[in-house]
PDB file of C-alpha atoms in Angstrom:
ATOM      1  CA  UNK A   1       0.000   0.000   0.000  1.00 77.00           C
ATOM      2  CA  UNK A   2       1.503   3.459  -0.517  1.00 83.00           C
ATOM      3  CA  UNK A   3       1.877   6.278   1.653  1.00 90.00           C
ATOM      4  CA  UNK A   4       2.460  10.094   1.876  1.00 94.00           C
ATOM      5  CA  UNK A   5       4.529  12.229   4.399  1.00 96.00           C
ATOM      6  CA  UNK A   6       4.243  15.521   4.320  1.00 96.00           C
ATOM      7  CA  UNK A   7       6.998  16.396   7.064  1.00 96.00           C
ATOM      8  CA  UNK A   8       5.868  20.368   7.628  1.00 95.00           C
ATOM      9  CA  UNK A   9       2.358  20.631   9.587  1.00 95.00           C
ATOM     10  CA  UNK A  10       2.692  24.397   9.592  1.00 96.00           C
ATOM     11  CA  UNK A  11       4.729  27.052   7.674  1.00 97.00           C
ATOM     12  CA  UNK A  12       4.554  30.864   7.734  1.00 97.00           C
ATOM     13  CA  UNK A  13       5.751  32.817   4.512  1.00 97.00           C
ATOM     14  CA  UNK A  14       6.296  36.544   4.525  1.00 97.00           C
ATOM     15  CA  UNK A  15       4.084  37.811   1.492  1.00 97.00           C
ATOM     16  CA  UNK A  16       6.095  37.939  -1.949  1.00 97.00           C
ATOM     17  CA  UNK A  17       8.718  35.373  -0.847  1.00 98.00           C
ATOM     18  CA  UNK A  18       9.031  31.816  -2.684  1.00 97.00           C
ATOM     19  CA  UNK A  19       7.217  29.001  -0.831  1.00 97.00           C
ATOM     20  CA  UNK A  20       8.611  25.425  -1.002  1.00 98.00           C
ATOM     21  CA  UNK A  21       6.236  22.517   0.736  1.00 98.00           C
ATOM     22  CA  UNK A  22       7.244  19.086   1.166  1.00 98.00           C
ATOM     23  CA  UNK A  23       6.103  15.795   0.143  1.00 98.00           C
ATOM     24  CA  UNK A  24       7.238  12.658   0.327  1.00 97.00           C
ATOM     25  CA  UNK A  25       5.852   9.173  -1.007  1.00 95.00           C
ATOM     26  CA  UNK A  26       5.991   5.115  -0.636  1.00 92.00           C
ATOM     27  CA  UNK A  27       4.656   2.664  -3.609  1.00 87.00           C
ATOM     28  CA  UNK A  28       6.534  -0.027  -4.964  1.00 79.00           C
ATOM     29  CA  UNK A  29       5.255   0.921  -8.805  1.00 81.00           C
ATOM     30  CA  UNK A  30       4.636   3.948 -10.840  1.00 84.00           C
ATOM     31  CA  UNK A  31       3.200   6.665  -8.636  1.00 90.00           C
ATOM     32  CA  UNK A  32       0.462   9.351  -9.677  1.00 93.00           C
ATOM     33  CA  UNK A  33       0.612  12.199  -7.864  1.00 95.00           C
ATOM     34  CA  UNK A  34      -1.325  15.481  -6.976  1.00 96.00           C
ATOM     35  CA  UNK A  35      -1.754  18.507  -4.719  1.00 98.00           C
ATOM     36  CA  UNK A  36      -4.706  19.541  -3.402  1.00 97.00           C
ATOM     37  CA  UNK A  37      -5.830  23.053  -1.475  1.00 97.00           C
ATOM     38  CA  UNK A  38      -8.561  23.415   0.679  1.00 95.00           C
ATOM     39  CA  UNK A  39      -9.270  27.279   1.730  1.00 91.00           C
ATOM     40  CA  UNK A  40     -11.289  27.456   5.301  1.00 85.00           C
ATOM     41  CA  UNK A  41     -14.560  26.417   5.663  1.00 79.00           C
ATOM     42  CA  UNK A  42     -14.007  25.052   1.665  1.00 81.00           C
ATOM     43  CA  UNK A  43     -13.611  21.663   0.077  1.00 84.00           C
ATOM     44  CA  UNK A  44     -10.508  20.598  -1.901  1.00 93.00           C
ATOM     45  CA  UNK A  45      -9.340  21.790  -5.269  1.00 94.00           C
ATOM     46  CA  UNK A  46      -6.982  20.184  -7.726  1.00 96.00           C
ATOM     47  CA  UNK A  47      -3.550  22.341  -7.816  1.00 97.00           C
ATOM     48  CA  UNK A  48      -1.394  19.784 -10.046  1.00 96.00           C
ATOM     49  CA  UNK A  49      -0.934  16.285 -10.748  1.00 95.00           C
ATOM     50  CA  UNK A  50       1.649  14.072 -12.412  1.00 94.00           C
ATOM     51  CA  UNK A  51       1.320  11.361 -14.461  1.00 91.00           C
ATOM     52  CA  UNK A  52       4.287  10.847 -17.007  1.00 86.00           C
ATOM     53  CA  UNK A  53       6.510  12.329 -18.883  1.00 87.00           C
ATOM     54  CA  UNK A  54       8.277  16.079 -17.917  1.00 89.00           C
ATOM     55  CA  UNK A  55       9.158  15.931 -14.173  1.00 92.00           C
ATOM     56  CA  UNK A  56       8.279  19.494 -13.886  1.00 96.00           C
ATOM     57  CA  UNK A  57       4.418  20.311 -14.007  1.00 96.00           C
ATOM     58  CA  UNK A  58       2.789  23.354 -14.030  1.00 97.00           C
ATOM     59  CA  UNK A  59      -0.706  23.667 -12.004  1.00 97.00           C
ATOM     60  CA  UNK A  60      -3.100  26.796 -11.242  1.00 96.00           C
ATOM     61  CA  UNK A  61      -2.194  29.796  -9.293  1.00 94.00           C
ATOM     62  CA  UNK A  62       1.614  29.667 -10.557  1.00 96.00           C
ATOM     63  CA  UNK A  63       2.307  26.792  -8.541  1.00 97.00           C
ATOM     64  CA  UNK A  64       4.793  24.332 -10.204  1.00 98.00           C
ATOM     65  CA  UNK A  65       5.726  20.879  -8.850  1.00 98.00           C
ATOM     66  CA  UNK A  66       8.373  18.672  -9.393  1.00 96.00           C
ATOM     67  CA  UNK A  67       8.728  14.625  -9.411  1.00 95.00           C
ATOM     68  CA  UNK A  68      11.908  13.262  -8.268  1.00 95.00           C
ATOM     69  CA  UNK A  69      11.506   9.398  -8.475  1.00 93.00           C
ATOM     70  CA  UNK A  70      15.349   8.793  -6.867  1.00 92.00           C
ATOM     71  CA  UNK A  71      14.033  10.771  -3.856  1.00 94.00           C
ATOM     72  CA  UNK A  72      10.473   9.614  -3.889  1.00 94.00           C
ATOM     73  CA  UNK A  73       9.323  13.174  -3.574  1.00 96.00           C
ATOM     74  CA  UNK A  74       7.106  15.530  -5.132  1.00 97.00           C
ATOM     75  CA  UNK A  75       7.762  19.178  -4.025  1.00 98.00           C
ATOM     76  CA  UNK A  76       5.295  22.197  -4.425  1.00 98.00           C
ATOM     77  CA  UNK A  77       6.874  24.930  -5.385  1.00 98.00           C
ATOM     78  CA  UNK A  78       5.870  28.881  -6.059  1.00 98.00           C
ATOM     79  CA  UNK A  79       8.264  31.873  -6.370  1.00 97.00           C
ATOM     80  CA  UNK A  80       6.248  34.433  -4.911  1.00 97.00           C
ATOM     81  CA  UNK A  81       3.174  33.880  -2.442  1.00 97.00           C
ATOM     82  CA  UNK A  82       0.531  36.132  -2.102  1.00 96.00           C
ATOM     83  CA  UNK A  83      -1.948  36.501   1.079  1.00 95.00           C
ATOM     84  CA  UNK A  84      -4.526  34.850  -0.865  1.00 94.00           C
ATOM     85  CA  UNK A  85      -2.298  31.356  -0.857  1.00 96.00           C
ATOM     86  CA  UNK A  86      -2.946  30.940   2.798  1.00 96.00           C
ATOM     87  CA  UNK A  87      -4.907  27.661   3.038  1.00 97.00           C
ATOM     88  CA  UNK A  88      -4.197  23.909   3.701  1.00 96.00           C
ATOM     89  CA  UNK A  89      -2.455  21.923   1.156  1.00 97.00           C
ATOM     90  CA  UNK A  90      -2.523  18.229   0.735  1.00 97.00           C
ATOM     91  CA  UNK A  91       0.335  16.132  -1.348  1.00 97.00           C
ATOM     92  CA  UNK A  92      -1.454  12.628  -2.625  1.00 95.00           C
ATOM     93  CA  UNK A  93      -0.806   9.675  -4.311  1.00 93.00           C
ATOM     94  CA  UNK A  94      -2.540   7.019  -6.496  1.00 89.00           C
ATOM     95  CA  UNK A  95      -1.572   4.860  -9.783  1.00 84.00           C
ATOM     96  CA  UNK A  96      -2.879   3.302 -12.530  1.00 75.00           C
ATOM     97  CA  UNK A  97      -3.307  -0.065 -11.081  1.00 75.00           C
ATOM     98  CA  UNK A  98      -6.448  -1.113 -10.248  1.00 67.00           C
ATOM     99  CA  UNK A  99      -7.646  -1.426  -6.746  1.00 73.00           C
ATOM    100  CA  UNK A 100      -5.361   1.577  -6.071  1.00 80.00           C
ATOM    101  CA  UNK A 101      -7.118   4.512  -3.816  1.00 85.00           C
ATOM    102  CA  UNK A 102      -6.073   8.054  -3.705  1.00 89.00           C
ATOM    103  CA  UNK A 103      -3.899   8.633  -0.413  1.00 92.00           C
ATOM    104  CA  UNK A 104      -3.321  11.747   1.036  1.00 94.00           C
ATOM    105  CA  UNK A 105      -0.839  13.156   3.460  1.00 94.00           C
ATOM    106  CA  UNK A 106      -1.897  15.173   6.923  1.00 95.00           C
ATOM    107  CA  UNK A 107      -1.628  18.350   5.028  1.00 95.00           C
ATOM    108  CA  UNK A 108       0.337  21.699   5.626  1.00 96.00           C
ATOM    109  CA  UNK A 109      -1.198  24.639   6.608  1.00 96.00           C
ATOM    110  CA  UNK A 110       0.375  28.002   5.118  1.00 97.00           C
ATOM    111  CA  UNK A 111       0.622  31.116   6.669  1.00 97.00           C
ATOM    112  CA  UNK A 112       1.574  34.546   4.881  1.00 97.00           C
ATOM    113  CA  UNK A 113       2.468  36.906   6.813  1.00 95.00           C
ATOM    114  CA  UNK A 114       2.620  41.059   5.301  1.00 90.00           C
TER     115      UNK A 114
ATOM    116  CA  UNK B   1     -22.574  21.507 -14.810  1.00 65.00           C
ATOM    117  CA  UNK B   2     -23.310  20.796 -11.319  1.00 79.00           C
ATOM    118  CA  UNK B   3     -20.655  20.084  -8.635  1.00 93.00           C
ATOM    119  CA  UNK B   4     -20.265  17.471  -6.115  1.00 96.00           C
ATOM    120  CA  UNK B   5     -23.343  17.530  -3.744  1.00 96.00           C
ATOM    121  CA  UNK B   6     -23.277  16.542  -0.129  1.00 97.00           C
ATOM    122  CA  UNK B   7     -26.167  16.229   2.111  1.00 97.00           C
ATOM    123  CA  UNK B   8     -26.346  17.025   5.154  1.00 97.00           C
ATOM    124  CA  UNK B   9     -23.910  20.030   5.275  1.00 96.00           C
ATOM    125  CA  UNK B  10     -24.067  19.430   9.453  1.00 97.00           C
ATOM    126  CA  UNK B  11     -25.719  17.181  11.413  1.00 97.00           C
ATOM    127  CA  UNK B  12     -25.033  16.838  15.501  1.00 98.00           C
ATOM    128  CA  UNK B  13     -25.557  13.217  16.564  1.00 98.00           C
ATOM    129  CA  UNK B  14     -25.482  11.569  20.097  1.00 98.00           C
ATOM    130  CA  UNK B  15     -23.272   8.305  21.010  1.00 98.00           C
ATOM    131  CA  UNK B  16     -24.849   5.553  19.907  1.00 98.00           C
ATOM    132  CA  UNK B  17     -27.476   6.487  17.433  1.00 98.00           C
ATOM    133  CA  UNK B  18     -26.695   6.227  13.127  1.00 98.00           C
ATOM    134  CA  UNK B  19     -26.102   8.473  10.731  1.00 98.00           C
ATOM    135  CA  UNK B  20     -26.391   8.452   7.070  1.00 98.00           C
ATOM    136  CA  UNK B  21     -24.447  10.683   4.813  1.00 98.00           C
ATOM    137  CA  UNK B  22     -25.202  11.217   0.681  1.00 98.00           C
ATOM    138  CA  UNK B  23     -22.877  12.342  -2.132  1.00 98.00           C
ATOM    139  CA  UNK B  24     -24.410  13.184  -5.462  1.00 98.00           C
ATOM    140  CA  UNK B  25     -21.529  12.515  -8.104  1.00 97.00           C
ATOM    141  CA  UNK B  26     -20.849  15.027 -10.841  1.00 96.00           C
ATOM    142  CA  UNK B  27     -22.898  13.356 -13.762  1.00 95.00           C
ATOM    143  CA  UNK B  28     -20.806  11.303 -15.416  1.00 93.00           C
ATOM    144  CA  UNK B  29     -18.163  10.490 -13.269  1.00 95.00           C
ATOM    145  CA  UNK B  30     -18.881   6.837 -11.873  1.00 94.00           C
ATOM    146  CA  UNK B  31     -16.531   6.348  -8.899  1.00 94.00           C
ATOM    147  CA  UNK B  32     -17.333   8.153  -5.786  1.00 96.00           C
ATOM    148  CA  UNK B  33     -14.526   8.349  -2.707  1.00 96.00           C
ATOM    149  CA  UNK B  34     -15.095   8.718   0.932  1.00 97.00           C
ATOM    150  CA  UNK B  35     -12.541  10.174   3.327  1.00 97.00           C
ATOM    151  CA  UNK B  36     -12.580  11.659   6.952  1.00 97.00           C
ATOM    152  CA  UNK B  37     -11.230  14.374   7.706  1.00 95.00           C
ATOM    153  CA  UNK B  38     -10.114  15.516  11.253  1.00 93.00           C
ATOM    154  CA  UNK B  39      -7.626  18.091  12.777  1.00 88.00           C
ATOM    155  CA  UNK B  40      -3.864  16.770  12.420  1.00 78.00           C
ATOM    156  CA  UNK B  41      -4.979  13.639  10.734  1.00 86.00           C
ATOM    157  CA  UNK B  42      -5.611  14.973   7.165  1.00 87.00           C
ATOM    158  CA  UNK B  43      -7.953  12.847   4.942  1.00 92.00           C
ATOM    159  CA  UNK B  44      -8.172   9.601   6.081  1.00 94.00           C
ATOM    160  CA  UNK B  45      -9.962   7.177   3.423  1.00 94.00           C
ATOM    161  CA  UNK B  46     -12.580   5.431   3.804  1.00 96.00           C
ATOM    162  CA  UNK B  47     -13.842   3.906   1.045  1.00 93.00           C
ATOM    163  CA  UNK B  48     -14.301   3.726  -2.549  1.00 94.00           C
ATOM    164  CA  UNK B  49     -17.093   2.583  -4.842  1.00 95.00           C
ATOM    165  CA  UNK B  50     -17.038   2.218  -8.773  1.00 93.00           C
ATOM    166  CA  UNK B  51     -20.122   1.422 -11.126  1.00 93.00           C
ATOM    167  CA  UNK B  52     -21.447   0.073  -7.328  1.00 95.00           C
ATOM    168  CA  UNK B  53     -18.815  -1.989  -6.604  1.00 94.00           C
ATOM    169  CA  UNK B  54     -16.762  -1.453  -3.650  1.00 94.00           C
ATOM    170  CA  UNK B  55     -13.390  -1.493  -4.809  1.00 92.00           C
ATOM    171  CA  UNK B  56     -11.233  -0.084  -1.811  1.00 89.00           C
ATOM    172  CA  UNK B  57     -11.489   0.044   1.993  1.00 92.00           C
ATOM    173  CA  UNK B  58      -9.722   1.989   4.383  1.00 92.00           C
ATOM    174  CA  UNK B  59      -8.883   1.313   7.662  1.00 92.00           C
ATOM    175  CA  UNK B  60     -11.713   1.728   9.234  1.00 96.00           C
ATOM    176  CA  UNK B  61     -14.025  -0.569  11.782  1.00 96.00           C
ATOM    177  CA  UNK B  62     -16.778  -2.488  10.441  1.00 96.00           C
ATOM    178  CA  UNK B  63     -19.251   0.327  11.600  1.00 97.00           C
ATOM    179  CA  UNK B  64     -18.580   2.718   9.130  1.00 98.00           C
ATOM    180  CA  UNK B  65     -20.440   1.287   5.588  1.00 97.00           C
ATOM    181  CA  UNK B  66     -21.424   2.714   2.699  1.00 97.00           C
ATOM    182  CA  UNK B  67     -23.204   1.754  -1.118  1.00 97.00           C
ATOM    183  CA  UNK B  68     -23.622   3.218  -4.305  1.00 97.00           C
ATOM    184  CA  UNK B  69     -26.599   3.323  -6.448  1.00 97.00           C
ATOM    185  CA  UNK B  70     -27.074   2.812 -10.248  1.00 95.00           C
ATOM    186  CA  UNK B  71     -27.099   6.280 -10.822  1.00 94.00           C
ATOM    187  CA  UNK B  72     -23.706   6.885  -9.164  1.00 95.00           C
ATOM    188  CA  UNK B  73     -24.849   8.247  -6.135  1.00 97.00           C
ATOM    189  CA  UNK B  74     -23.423   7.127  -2.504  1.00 98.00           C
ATOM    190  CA  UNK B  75     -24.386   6.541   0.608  1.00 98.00           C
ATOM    191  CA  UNK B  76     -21.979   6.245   3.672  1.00 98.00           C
ATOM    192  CA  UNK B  77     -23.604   4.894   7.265  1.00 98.00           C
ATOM    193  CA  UNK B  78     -22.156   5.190  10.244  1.00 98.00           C
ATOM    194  CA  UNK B  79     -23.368   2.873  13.251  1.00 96.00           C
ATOM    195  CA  UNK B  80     -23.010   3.100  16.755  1.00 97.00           C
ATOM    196  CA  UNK B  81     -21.318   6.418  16.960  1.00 98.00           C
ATOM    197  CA  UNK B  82     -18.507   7.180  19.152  1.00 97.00           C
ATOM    198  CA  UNK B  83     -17.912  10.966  19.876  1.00 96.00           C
ATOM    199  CA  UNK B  84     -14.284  10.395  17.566  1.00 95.00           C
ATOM    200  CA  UNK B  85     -16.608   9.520  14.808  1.00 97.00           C
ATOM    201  CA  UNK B  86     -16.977  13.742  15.317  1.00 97.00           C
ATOM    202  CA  UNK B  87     -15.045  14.944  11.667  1.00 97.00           C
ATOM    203  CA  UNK B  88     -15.730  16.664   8.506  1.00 96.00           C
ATOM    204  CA  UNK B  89     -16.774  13.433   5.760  1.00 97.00           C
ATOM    205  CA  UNK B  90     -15.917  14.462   2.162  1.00 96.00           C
ATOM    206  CA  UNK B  91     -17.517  12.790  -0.926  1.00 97.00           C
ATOM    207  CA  UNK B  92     -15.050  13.005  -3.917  1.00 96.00           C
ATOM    208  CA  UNK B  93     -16.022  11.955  -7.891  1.00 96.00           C
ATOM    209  CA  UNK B  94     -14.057  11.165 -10.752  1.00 93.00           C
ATOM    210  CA  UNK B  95     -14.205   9.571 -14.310  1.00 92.00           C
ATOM    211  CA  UNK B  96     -12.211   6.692 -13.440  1.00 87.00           C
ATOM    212  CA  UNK B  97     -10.719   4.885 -10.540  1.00 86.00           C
ATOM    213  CA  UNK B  98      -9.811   7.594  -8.371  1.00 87.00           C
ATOM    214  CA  UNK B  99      -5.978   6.729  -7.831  1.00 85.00           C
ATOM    215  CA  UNK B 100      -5.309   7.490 -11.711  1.00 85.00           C
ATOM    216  CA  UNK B 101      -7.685  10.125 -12.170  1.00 87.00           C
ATOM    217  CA  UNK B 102      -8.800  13.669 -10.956  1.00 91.00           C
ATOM    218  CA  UNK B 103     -10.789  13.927  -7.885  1.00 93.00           C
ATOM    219  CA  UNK B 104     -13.802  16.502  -7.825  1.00 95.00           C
ATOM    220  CA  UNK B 105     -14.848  17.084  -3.736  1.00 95.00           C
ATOM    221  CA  UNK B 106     -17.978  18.052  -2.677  1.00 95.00           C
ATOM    222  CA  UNK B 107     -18.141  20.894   0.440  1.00 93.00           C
ATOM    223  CA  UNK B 108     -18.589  17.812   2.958  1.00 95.00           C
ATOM    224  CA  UNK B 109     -20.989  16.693   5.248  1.00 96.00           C
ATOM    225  CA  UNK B 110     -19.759  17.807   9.150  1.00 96.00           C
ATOM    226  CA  UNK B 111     -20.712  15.541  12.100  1.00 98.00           C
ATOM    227  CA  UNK B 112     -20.723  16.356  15.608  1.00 98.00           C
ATOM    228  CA  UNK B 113     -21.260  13.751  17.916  1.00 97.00           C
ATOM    229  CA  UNK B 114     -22.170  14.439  21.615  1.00 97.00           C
TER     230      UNK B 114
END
């Protein structure tokens, strides 16, 4: 069965610096993977995924992440944060085997501070 | 097109009694996803169901149940609540199986258990 760590339960960000979150995975086969935000009080919205091919994907709201299969990891990335990034955000993992659910990690919660 | 429905939005229980939660797929999409969702645990899943076929199970004691319908729709029961049972319960869709495919969540269904 696979697994995701996300080792960073909370991180603060000044406002226009880059933000870097972690995530970290365990499956014996091809991985899928995804990020996920959930604002307060609202459910969870699809930031990026991975599938195959370039390492580096782009998703929504400049966010960019990047598979590293030799580290089992799967970084989000964004070079500037605004205010309006402050939310939860949840690294998962799935493939394309069947029987396989969609895991998620316990999430980091961003804070930007001005 | 319509989102992910959820009904109901909140619902305060006692120890003890049942609960039944719905998720209205978006139309189309044939594989519904149930997770739980509490504070420092992240989404913990529950279960999945494809053209109504289970065809994943968390971790989770035999108490916690769920179908789906012809029509895609799900049901998740909950028996004999304990006050941990107390979490926000998100429906997700997608096309396809869920880990190889993009998960659409509904606003979730909260339960408070006294």
């Amino acid at each position: 069965a696979q697994s995701v760590t996300q080792p960073d339960i909370h991180i603060t960000v000044s406002e226009g610096a880059s933000l870097e979150l972690r995530c970290n995975y365990s499956y014996g086969a091809t991985p899928y993977l995804f990020w996920y935000v959930q604002s307060p009080g609202q459910g969870l919205q699809l930031l990026l995924k991975y599938f195959s091919g370039d390492t580096l994907v782009q998703g929504i709201k400049g966010f960019e992440a990047e598979f590293k299969r030799s580290q089992s990891s799967f970084n989000l990335r964004k070079p500037s944060v605004h205010w309006s990034d402050a939310a939860e955000y949840f690294c998962a993992v799935g493939a394309i085997q069947a029987g396989t659910a969609l895991i998620f990690g316990k999430g980091t919660t961003l804070s930007v501070s001005s | 097109k319509a989102g992910v429905t959820q009904t109901p939005r909140y619902l305060i229980k006692t120890r003890g009694q049942q609960v039944t939660l719905s998720c209205s797929p978006i139309s189309g999409h044939r594989s519904v996803s149930w997770y739980q969702q509490t504070p420092g645990q992240g989404l913990q899943f529950l279960f999945e169901y494809f053209s109504e076929t289970q065809r994943n199970k968390g971790n989770f004691p035999g108490r916690f149940s769920g179908r789906q319908f012809s029509n895609s729709r799900s049901e998740m029961n909950v028996s004999t609540l304990e006050l941990g049972d107390s979490a926000l319960y998100l429906c997700a869709s997608s096309l396809g199986l869920a880990g190889a495919n993009v998960l659409t969540f509904g606003a979730g269904s909260r339960l408070t258990v006294l």
